[in-house]
Short mmCIF file of C-alpha atoms in Angstrom, two decimals:
data_model
loop_
_atom_site.label_atom_id
_atom_site.label_comp_id
_atom_site.label_asym_id
_atom_site.label_seq_id
_atom_site.Cartn_x
_atom_site.Cartn_y
_atom_site.Cartn_z
CA UNK Y 1 -10.34 -18.54 -35.32
CA UNK Y 2 -13.75 -20.14 -34.77
CA UNK Y 3 -14.09 -20.39 -38.55
CA UNK Y 4 -10.79 -22.25 -38.70
CA UNK Y 5 -11.97 -24.74 -36.10
CA UNK Y 6 -15.27 -25.33 -37.92
CA UNK Y 7 -13.43 -25.75 -41.23
CA UNK Y 8 -11.12 -28.36 -39.72
CA UNK Y 9 -14.01 -30.28 -38.20
CA UNK Y 10 -15.95 -30.12 -41.46
CA UNK Y 11 -12.99 -31.66 -43.26
CA UNK Y 12 -12.84 -34.35 -40.59
CA UNK Y 13 -16.56 -35.07 -40.90
CA UNK Y 14 -16.35 -35.42 -44.68
CA UNK Y 15 -13.44 -37.81 -44.29
CA UNK Y 16 -15.46 -39.94 -41.89
CA UNK Y 17 -18.43 -40.05 -44.23
CA UNK Y 18 -16.13 -41.40 -46.94
CA UNK Y 19 -15.22 -44.28 -44.64
CA UNK Y 20 -17.40 -46.70 -46.54
CA UNK Y 21 -15.60 -45.94 -49.81
CA UNK Y 22 -12.18 -46.92 -48.54
CA UNK Y 23 -10.98 -50.26 -50.02
CA UNK Y 24 -11.52 -53.12 -47.62
CA UNK Y 25 -8.25 -53.27 -45.69
CA UNK Y 26 -9.28 -56.55 -44.09
CA UNK Y 27 -8.84 -58.35 -47.42
CA UNK Y 28 -5.15 -57.37 -47.45
CA UNK Y 29 -4.34 -58.81 -44.03
CA UNK Y 30 -2.46 -62.12 -43.72
CA UNK Y 31 -4.78 -65.12 -43.71
CA UNK Y 32 -3.35 -66.27 -40.37
CA UNK Y 33 -5.04 -63.35 -38.60
CA UNK Y 34 -8.68 -63.79 -37.53
CA UNK Y 35 -11.21 -61.77 -39.52
CA UNK Y 36 -14.28 -60.11 -38.02
CA UNK Y 37 -17.56 -61.86 -38.73
CA UNK Y 38 -20.19 -60.03 -40.80
CA UNK Y 39 -22.46 -57.72 -38.84
CA UNK Y 40 -25.87 -58.92 -37.71
CA UNK Y 41 -29.28 -57.46 -36.93
CA UNK Y 42 -30.49 -56.31 -33.51
CA UNK Y 43 -32.48 -59.52 -33.00
CA UNK Y 44 -29.23 -61.54 -33.10
CA UNK Y 45 -27.53 -59.83 -30.15
CA UNK Y 46 -28.61 -59.69 -26.48
CA UNK Y 47 -30.80 -56.80 -25.34
CA UNK Y 48 -27.87 -55.17 -23.54
CA UNK Y 49 -26.20 -54.37 -26.88
CA UNK Y 50 -29.25 -53.09 -28.73
CA UNK Y 51 -29.70 -49.36 -29.23
CA UNK Y 52 -33.13 -47.79 -29.85
CA UNK Y 53 -34.05 -47.58 -33.55
CA UNK Y 54 -30.67 -49.05 -34.64
CA UNK Y 55 -31.71 -52.23 -36.46
CA UNK Y 56 -28.54 -53.52 -38.11
CA UNK Y 57 -24.74 -53.25 -38.05
CA UNK Y 58 -24.12 -55.07 -34.77
CA UNK Y 59 -20.97 -57.14 -34.34
CA UNK Y 60 -21.48 -60.72 -33.11
CA UNK Y 61 -20.36 -61.52 -29.58
CA UNK Y 62 -17.54 -63.82 -28.43
CA UNK Y 63 -15.20 -63.35 -31.36
CA UNK Y 64 -11.44 -63.27 -30.90
CA UNK Y 65 -10.24 -59.99 -29.39
CA UNK Y 66 -8.26 -59.35 -32.59
CA UNK Y 67 -11.52 -59.36 -34.51
CA UNK Y 68 -12.78 -56.37 -32.59
CA UNK Y 69 -9.46 -54.59 -33.05
CA UNK Y 70 -9.62 -55.28 -36.79
CA UNK Y 71 -13.23 -54.11 -36.86
CA UNK Y 72 -11.66 -50.64 -36.99
CA UNK Y 73 -11.69 -51.26 -40.75
CA UNK Y 74 -15.15 -52.80 -40.89
CA UNK Y 75 -18.43 -50.96 -41.38
CA UNK Y 76 -20.62 -51.38 -38.30
CA UNK Y 77 -22.80 -49.17 -36.14
CA UNK Y 78 -19.91 -48.27 -33.81
CA UNK Y 79 -17.40 -47.33 -36.52
CA UNK Y 80 -17.96 -43.56 -36.39
CA UNK Y 81 -18.09 -43.61 -32.59
CA UNK Y 82 -14.56 -45.05 -32.60
CA UNK Y 83 -13.05 -43.06 -35.47
CA UNK Y 84 -14.53 -39.71 -34.42
CA UNK Y 85 -12.29 -39.67 -31.34
CA UNK Y 86 -9.34 -41.54 -32.83
CA UNK Y 87 -9.05 -38.86 -35.52
CA UNK Y 88 -9.88 -35.92 -33.26
CA UNK Y 89 -7.15 -36.86 -30.76
CA UNK Y 90 -4.14 -36.29 -33.08
CA UNK Y 91 -5.76 -33.10 -34.44
CA UNK Y 92 -6.10 -31.84 -30.88
CA UNK Y 93 -2.52 -32.82 -30.07
CA UNK Y 94 -1.18 -31.10 -33.20
CA UNK Y 95 -3.03 -27.88 -32.39
CA UNK Y 96 -1.70 -27.99 -28.82
CA UNK Y 97 1.88 -28.59 -30.01
CA UNK Y 98 1.58 -25.83 -32.59
CA UNK Y 99 0.40 -23.33 -29.96
CA UNK Y 100 3.08 -24.45 -27.52
CA UNK Y 101 5.73 -23.96 -30.17
CA UNK Y 102 4.45 -20.47 -30.95
CA UNK Y 103 4.85 -19.62 -27.25
CA UNK Y 104 8.39 -20.99 -27.11
CA UNK Y 105 7.47 -24.30 -25.40
CA UNK Y 106 6.87 -22.80 -21.93
CA UNK Y 107 8.09 -24.99 -19.08
CA UNK Y 108 7.09 -22.87 -16.10
CA UNK Y 109 4.35 -23.92 -13.69
CA UNK Y 110 1.81 -21.55 -15.23
CA UNK Y 111 1.54 -23.88 -18.26
CA UNK Y 112 0.89 -27.01 -16.17
CA UNK Y 113 -2.94 -26.72 -16.06
CA UNK Y 114 -2.92 -26.39 -19.85
CA UNK Y 115 -0.87 -29.58 -20.17
CA UNK Y 116 -3.26 -31.39 -17.84
CA UNK Y 117 -6.20 -30.18 -19.91
CA UNK Y 118 -4.80 -31.77 -23.08
CA UNK Y 119 -3.90 -34.93 -21.12
CA UNK Y 120 -7.46 -35.16 -19.79
CA UNK Y 121 -8.99 -34.71 -23.25
CA UNK Y 122 -6.73 -37.38 -24.79
CA UNK Y 123 -7.51 -39.74 -21.89
CA UNK Y 124 -11.23 -39.23 -22.45
CA UNK Y 125 -10.92 -39.79 -26.20
CA UNK Y 126 -8.84 -42.94 -25.74
CA UNK Y 127 -11.17 -44.48 -23.15
CA UNK Y 128 -14.22 -43.69 -25.28
CA UNK Y 129 -12.70 -45.14 -28.45
CA UNK Y 130 -11.65 -48.33 -26.67
CA UNK Y 131 -15.08 -48.70 -25.08
CA UNK Y 132 -16.91 -48.50 -28.40
CA UNK Y 133 -14.34 -50.70 -30.14
CA UNK Y 134 -14.30 -53.62 -27.68
CA UNK Y 135 -17.69 -53.49 -25.92
CA UNK Y 136 -19.24 -56.08 -28.25
CA UNK Y 137 -16.92 -58.89 -27.15
CA UNK Y 138 -19.14 -60.02 -24.25
CA UNK Y 139 -21.43 -58.73 -21.53
CA UNK Y 140 -18.55 -58.61 -19.07
CA UNK Y 141 -16.33 -56.70 -21.52
CA UNK Y 142 -19.19 -54.31 -22.25
CA UNK Y 143 -19.46 -53.32 -18.59
CA UNK Y 144 -15.72 -53.19 -17.99
CA UNK Y 145 -14.84 -50.90 -20.90
CA UNK Y 146 -17.67 -48.49 -20.17
CA UNK Y 147 -16.63 -48.26 -16.51
CA UNK Y 148 -13.25 -47.12 -17.85
CA UNK Y 149 -15.02 -44.71 -20.20
CA UNK Y 150 -16.61 -43.03 -17.17
CA UNK Y 151 -13.14 -42.61 -15.66
CA UNK Y 152 -12.08 -40.74 -18.79
CA UNK Y 153 -15.13 -38.48 -18.62
CA UNK Y 154 -14.50 -37.57 -14.96
CA UNK Y 155 -10.83 -36.83 -15.62
CA UNK Y 156 -11.76 -34.65 -18.60
CA UNK Y 157 -14.26 -32.69 -16.50
CA UNK Y 158 -11.58 -31.81 -13.98
CA UNK Y 159 -9.03 -31.03 -16.70
CA UNK Y 160 -11.47 -28.50 -18.19
CA UNK Y 161 -12.08 -27.01 -14.74
CA UNK Y 162 -8.35 -26.43 -14.22
CA UNK Y 163 -8.07 -24.54 -17.50
CA UNK Y 164 -11.16 -22.45 -16.85
CA UNK Y 165 -10.10 -21.56 -13.31
CA UNK Y 166 -6.48 -20.55 -13.91
CA UNK Y 167 -6.83 -18.93 -17.34
CA UNK Y 168 -10.40 -17.68 -17.79
CA UNK Y 169 -11.85 -16.81 -14.38
CA UNK Y 170 -12.22 -13.17 -13.32
CA UNK Y 171 -11.28 -11.76 -9.89
CA UNK Y 172 -14.92 -10.93 -9.13
CA UNK Y 173 -16.01 -14.50 -9.78
CA UNK Y 174 -13.14 -15.96 -7.72
CA UNK Y 175 -14.35 -13.89 -4.76
CA UNK Y 176 -17.77 -15.60 -4.83
CA UNK Y 177 -18.55 -18.82 -3.00
CA UNK Y 178 -18.36 -20.68 -6.34
CA UNK Y 179 -14.83 -19.41 -6.89
CA UNK Y 180 -13.65 -20.13 -3.36
CA UNK Y 181 -14.73 -23.79 -3.46
CA UNK Y 182 -14.45 -24.31 -7.20
CA UNK Y 183 -11.49 -26.71 -7.36
CA UNK Y 184 -12.72 -28.79 -4.41
CA UNK Y 185 -16.23 -28.87 -5.84
CA UNK Y 186 -15.26 -29.83 -9.39
CA UNK Y 187 -12.96 -32.60 -8.13
CA UNK Y 188 -15.70 -33.98 -5.85
CA UNK Y 189 -18.39 -33.76 -8.54
CA UNK Y 190 -16.04 -35.40 -11.04
CA UNK Y 191 -15.69 -38.33 -8.67
CA UNK Y 192 -19.45 -38.41 -8.06
CA UNK Y 193 -20.00 -38.37 -11.82
CA UNK Y 194 -17.89 -41.51 -12.12
CA UNK Y 195 -19.71 -43.13 -9.19
CA UNK Y 196 -23.15 -42.20 -10.53
CA UNK Y 197 -22.47 -43.52 -14.02
CA UNK Y 198 -20.93 -46.77 -12.73
CA UNK Y 199 -23.84 -47.36 -10.34
CA UNK Y 200 -26.39 -46.61 -13.05
CA UNK Y 201 -24.63 -48.93 -15.50
CA UNK Y 202 -24.25 -51.83 -13.08
CA UNK Y 203 -27.57 -51.65 -11.26
CA UNK Y 204 -30.18 -51.13 -13.97
CA UNK Y 205 -31.02 -53.43 -16.88
CA UNK Y 206 -32.89 -52.70 -20.11
CA UNK Y 207 -35.53 -51.41 -20.48
CA UNK Y 208 -33.93 -48.70 -18.36
CA UNK Y 209 -36.09 -46.91 -15.75
CA UNK Y 210 -36.01 -43.14 -15.26
CA UNK Y 211 -33.92 -43.59 -12.12
CA UNK Y 212 -30.96 -44.68 -14.25
CA UNK Y 213 -30.97 -41.45 -16.25
CA UNK Y 214 -31.27 -39.41 -13.05
CA UNK Y 215 -28.37 -41.28 -11.46
CA UNK Y 216 -26.22 -40.51 -14.50
CA UNK Y 217 -27.24 -36.96 -15.30
CA UNK Y 218 -27.47 -35.24 -11.90
CA UNK Y 219 -23.77 -35.50 -10.87
CA UNK Y 220 -22.53 -35.15 -14.46
CA UNK Y 221 -24.61 -32.05 -15.18
CA UNK Y 222 -23.66 -30.49 -11.82
CA UNK Y 223 -19.99 -31.09 -12.61
CA UNK Y 224 -20.39 -29.44 -16.00
CA UNK Y 225 -22.32 -26.38 -14.82
CA UNK Y 226 -19.88 -25.74 -11.98
CA UNK Y 227 -16.90 -26.30 -14.28
CA UNK Y 228 -18.21 -23.86 -16.91
CA UNK Y 229 -19.30 -21.19 -14.39
CA UNK Y 230 -16.11 -19.05 -14.65
CA UNK Y 231 -16.57 -18.98 -18.44
CA UNK Y 232 -20.25 -18.00 -18.19
CA UNK Y 233 -19.39 -15.25 -15.71
CA UNK Y 234 -16.81 -13.81 -18.08
CA UNK Y 235 -19.18 -14.04 -21.05
CA UNK Y 236 -21.75 -12.01 -19.12
CA UNK Y 237 -19.43 -9.37 -17.67
CA UNK Y 238 -16.75 -8.69 -20.31
CA UNK Y 239 -17.10 -7.20 -23.78
CA UNK Y 240 -16.57 -9.91 -26.38
CA UNK Y 241 -14.74 -7.40 -28.56
CA UNK Y 242 -12.06 -6.97 -25.88
CA UNK Y 243 -11.31 -10.68 -25.61
CA UNK Y 244 -11.58 -12.73 -28.83
CA UNK Y 245 -11.41 -15.96 -26.83
CA UNK Y 246 -14.94 -15.32 -25.52
CA UNK Y 247 -16.44 -16.10 -28.93
CA UNK Y 248 -14.73 -19.48 -28.85
CA UNK Y 249 -15.90 -20.06 -25.29
CA UNK Y 250 -19.46 -19.27 -26.37
CA UNK Y 251 -19.08 -21.68 -29.28
CA UNK Y 252 -17.83 -24.47 -27.02
CA UNK Y 253 -20.88 -24.04 -24.76
CA UNK Y 254 -23.28 -24.12 -27.72
CA UNK Y 255 -21.58 -27.22 -29.12
CA UNK Y 256 -21.67 -28.99 -25.78
CA UNK Y 257 -25.34 -28.23 -25.13
CA UNK Y 258 -26.20 -29.47 -28.64
CA UNK Y 259 -24.16 -32.62 -28.02
CA UNK Y 260 -26.09 -33.19 -24.77
CA UNK Y 261 -29.35 -33.15 -26.76
CA UNK Y 262 -28.09 -35.84 -29.13
CA UNK Y 263 -26.69 -37.85 -26.22
CA UNK Y 264 -30.02 -37.80 -24.38
CA UNK Y 265 -32.39 -38.25 -27.33
CA UNK Y 266 -32.22 -40.92 -30.06
CA UNK Y 267 -32.44 -38.48 -32.97
CA UNK Y 268 -32.51 -38.57 -35.95
CA UNK Y 269 -32.77 -42.40 -35.89
CA UNK Y 270 -36.07 -42.19 -34.00
CA UNK Y 271 -37.67 -40.68 -37.11
CA UNK Y 272 -35.83 -42.96 -39.56
CA UNK Y 273 -35.53 -46.40 -37.93
CA UNK Y 274 -32.93 -48.49 -39.74
CA UNK Y 275 -31.78 -45.61 -41.97
CA UNK Y 276 -29.10 -44.24 -39.61
CA UNK Y 277 -27.62 -47.54 -38.46
CA UNK Y 278 -24.10 -46.99 -39.83
CA UNK Y 279 -23.92 -43.23 -40.33
CA UNK Y 280 -25.46 -40.20 -38.62
CA UNK Y 281 -27.26 -41.67 -35.63
CA UNK Y 282 -27.47 -39.52 -32.52
CA UNK Y 283 -24.52 -40.89 -30.56
CA UNK Y 284 -22.22 -40.33 -33.52
CA UNK Y 285 -23.35 -36.71 -33.80
CA UNK Y 286 -22.78 -36.38 -30.05
CA UNK Y 287 -19.18 -37.57 -30.50
CA UNK Y 288 -18.48 -35.14 -33.33
CA UNK Y 289 -19.97 -32.19 -31.45
CA UNK Y 290 -17.97 -33.13 -28.36
CA UNK Y 291 -14.80 -33.15 -30.47
CA UNK Y 292 -15.66 -29.65 -31.72
CA UNK Y 293 -16.31 -28.57 -28.12
CA UNK Y 294 -12.82 -29.67 -27.08
CA UNK Y 295 -11.16 -28.00 -30.06
CA UNK Y 296 -12.91 -24.72 -29.26
CA UNK Y 297 -11.87 -25.06 -25.62
CA UNK Y 298 -8.26 -25.59 -26.60
CA UNK Y 299 -8.16 -22.55 -28.88
CA UNK Y 300 -9.88 -20.37 -26.27
CA UNK Y 301 -7.68 -21.52 -23.38
CA UNK Y 302 -4.51 -20.84 -25.36
CA UNK Y 303 -5.69 -17.31 -26.04
CA UNK Y 304 -6.52 -16.85 -22.36
CA UNK Y 305 -3.17 -18.32 -21.33
CA UNK Y 306 -1.27 -16.05 -23.72
CA UNK Y 307 -3.10 -12.97 -22.40
CA UNK Y 308 -2.60 -13.78 -18.70
CA UNK Y 309 0.66 -15.75 -18.80
CA UNK Y 310 2.81 -13.18 -17.02
CA UNK Y 311 0.38 -12.78 -14.11
CA UNK Y 312 -0.85 -16.34 -13.44
CA UNK Y 313 1.73 -17.22 -10.76
CA UNK Y 314 1.37 -13.81 -9.11
CA UNK Y 315 -2.42 -14.12 -8.98
CA UNK Y 316 -2.73 -17.71 -7.75
CA UNK Y 317 0.64 -18.53 -6.24
CA UNK Y 318 2.77 -21.58 -6.98
CA UNK Y 319 1.37 -23.58 -4.07
CA UNK Y 320 -2.25 -23.34 -5.24
CA UNK Y 321 -1.30 -24.29 -8.81
CA UNK Y 322 0.74 -27.26 -7.57
CA UNK Y 323 -1.98 -28.53 -5.24
CA UNK Y 324 -4.67 -28.16 -7.90
CA UNK Y 325 -2.56 -30.09 -10.40
CA UNK Y 326 -1.58 -32.79 -7.90
CA UNK Y 327 -5.31 -33.33 -7.38
CA UNK Y 328 -5.55 -34.40 -11.02
CA UNK Y 329 -3.77 -37.80 -10.65
CA UNK Y 330 -5.41 -38.29 -7.24
CA UNK Y 331 -8.84 -37.92 -8.84
CA UNK Y 332 -7.84 -40.28 -11.66
CA UNK Y 333 -6.76 -42.94 -9.13
CA UNK Y 334 -9.98 -42.58 -7.13
CA UNK Y 335 -12.08 -42.92 -10.29
CA UNK Y 336 -10.08 -46.01 -11.26
CA UNK Y 337 -10.84 -47.52 -7.85
CA UNK Y 338 -14.55 -46.84 -8.44
CA UNK Y 339 -14.29 -48.57 -11.82
CA UNK Y 340 -12.46 -51.59 -10.37
CA UNK Y 341 -15.02 -51.99 -7.57
CA UNK Y 342 -17.79 -51.80 -10.16
CA UNK Y 343 -16.01 -54.44 -12.26
CA UNK Y 344 -15.76 -56.75 -9.28
CA UNK Y 345 -19.45 -56.25 -8.51
CA UNK Y 346 -20.48 -56.96 -12.10
CA UNK Y 347 -18.25 -60.05 -12.25
CA UNK Y 348 -20.13 -61.55 -9.29
CA UNK Y 349 -23.50 -60.46 -10.65
CA UNK Y 350 -22.90 -61.97 -14.08
CA UNK Y 351 -21.70 -65.25 -12.53
CA UNK Y 352 -24.92 -65.43 -10.49
CA UNK Y 353 -27.01 -64.83 -13.61
#
């Protein structure tokens, strides 16, 4: 199964790399629609929009909003960041629907955490795609769309935690202090992840100090390590031959940790300044690896769900499943409030500047 996932992602990656060979769709649009301006160099955009070692491919600011929408079909240094998630989302949805169909489209409460997992992943992908697509419009738009991106990340973290808790966790782990406070802790850390990223984004300006990275990474990394703890426990205590899903869980952890490296470090563009502007810079690789992480999660969780389906309600009880799932929209609303407060703060700050 892991080979199937890798094969699908490889096909997707090849398709993305052929992006530049596609005929220019913009030339076929009616002349009444605005067309995106040609891309510019880093020196022609404000410091806020410049990325380390990315020298060209920036979209000019203050174009019509339609221009940024139509830049979907333009080559620029955000193209792969947008398309990587726009293409991964329907692939993820198709795999989910295929698995659901194979199980007879279950409608009982035991399948609810799985539905919320796919909803959280699609929310994260949508917010990320929109952020990278529209962030170049203006400084205010840049902040606003990335605040929403952080909402998507927090929701996705909790969606993963629901799947790991109800389908993958072992009784021995649930008896530990991590298991007893797992759902409360992952929800709280998801909210703190959103708060930390919004504060770091709104408070610090380039060149960014170390405090910004700390403010972002501490709550986000804590949320991840707590959320993945039931999976790690099972990987260490159960024979991988007994449960095929464990290989996929191991693969999702490897992919995520590799993606974290590319997110944190500007590689390979650091070693080839100007050569990775459009294709293959670190953030693009991060996006692709994150898509592979989610696909592996989906495949593994479906296997876990299929194996434990008959016992899930008996083990956890309907009330616990309902309360855990009701927490999902509550967390989303709280993260949205954090984003809106951050937007209001940045609006005042930009007016003062």
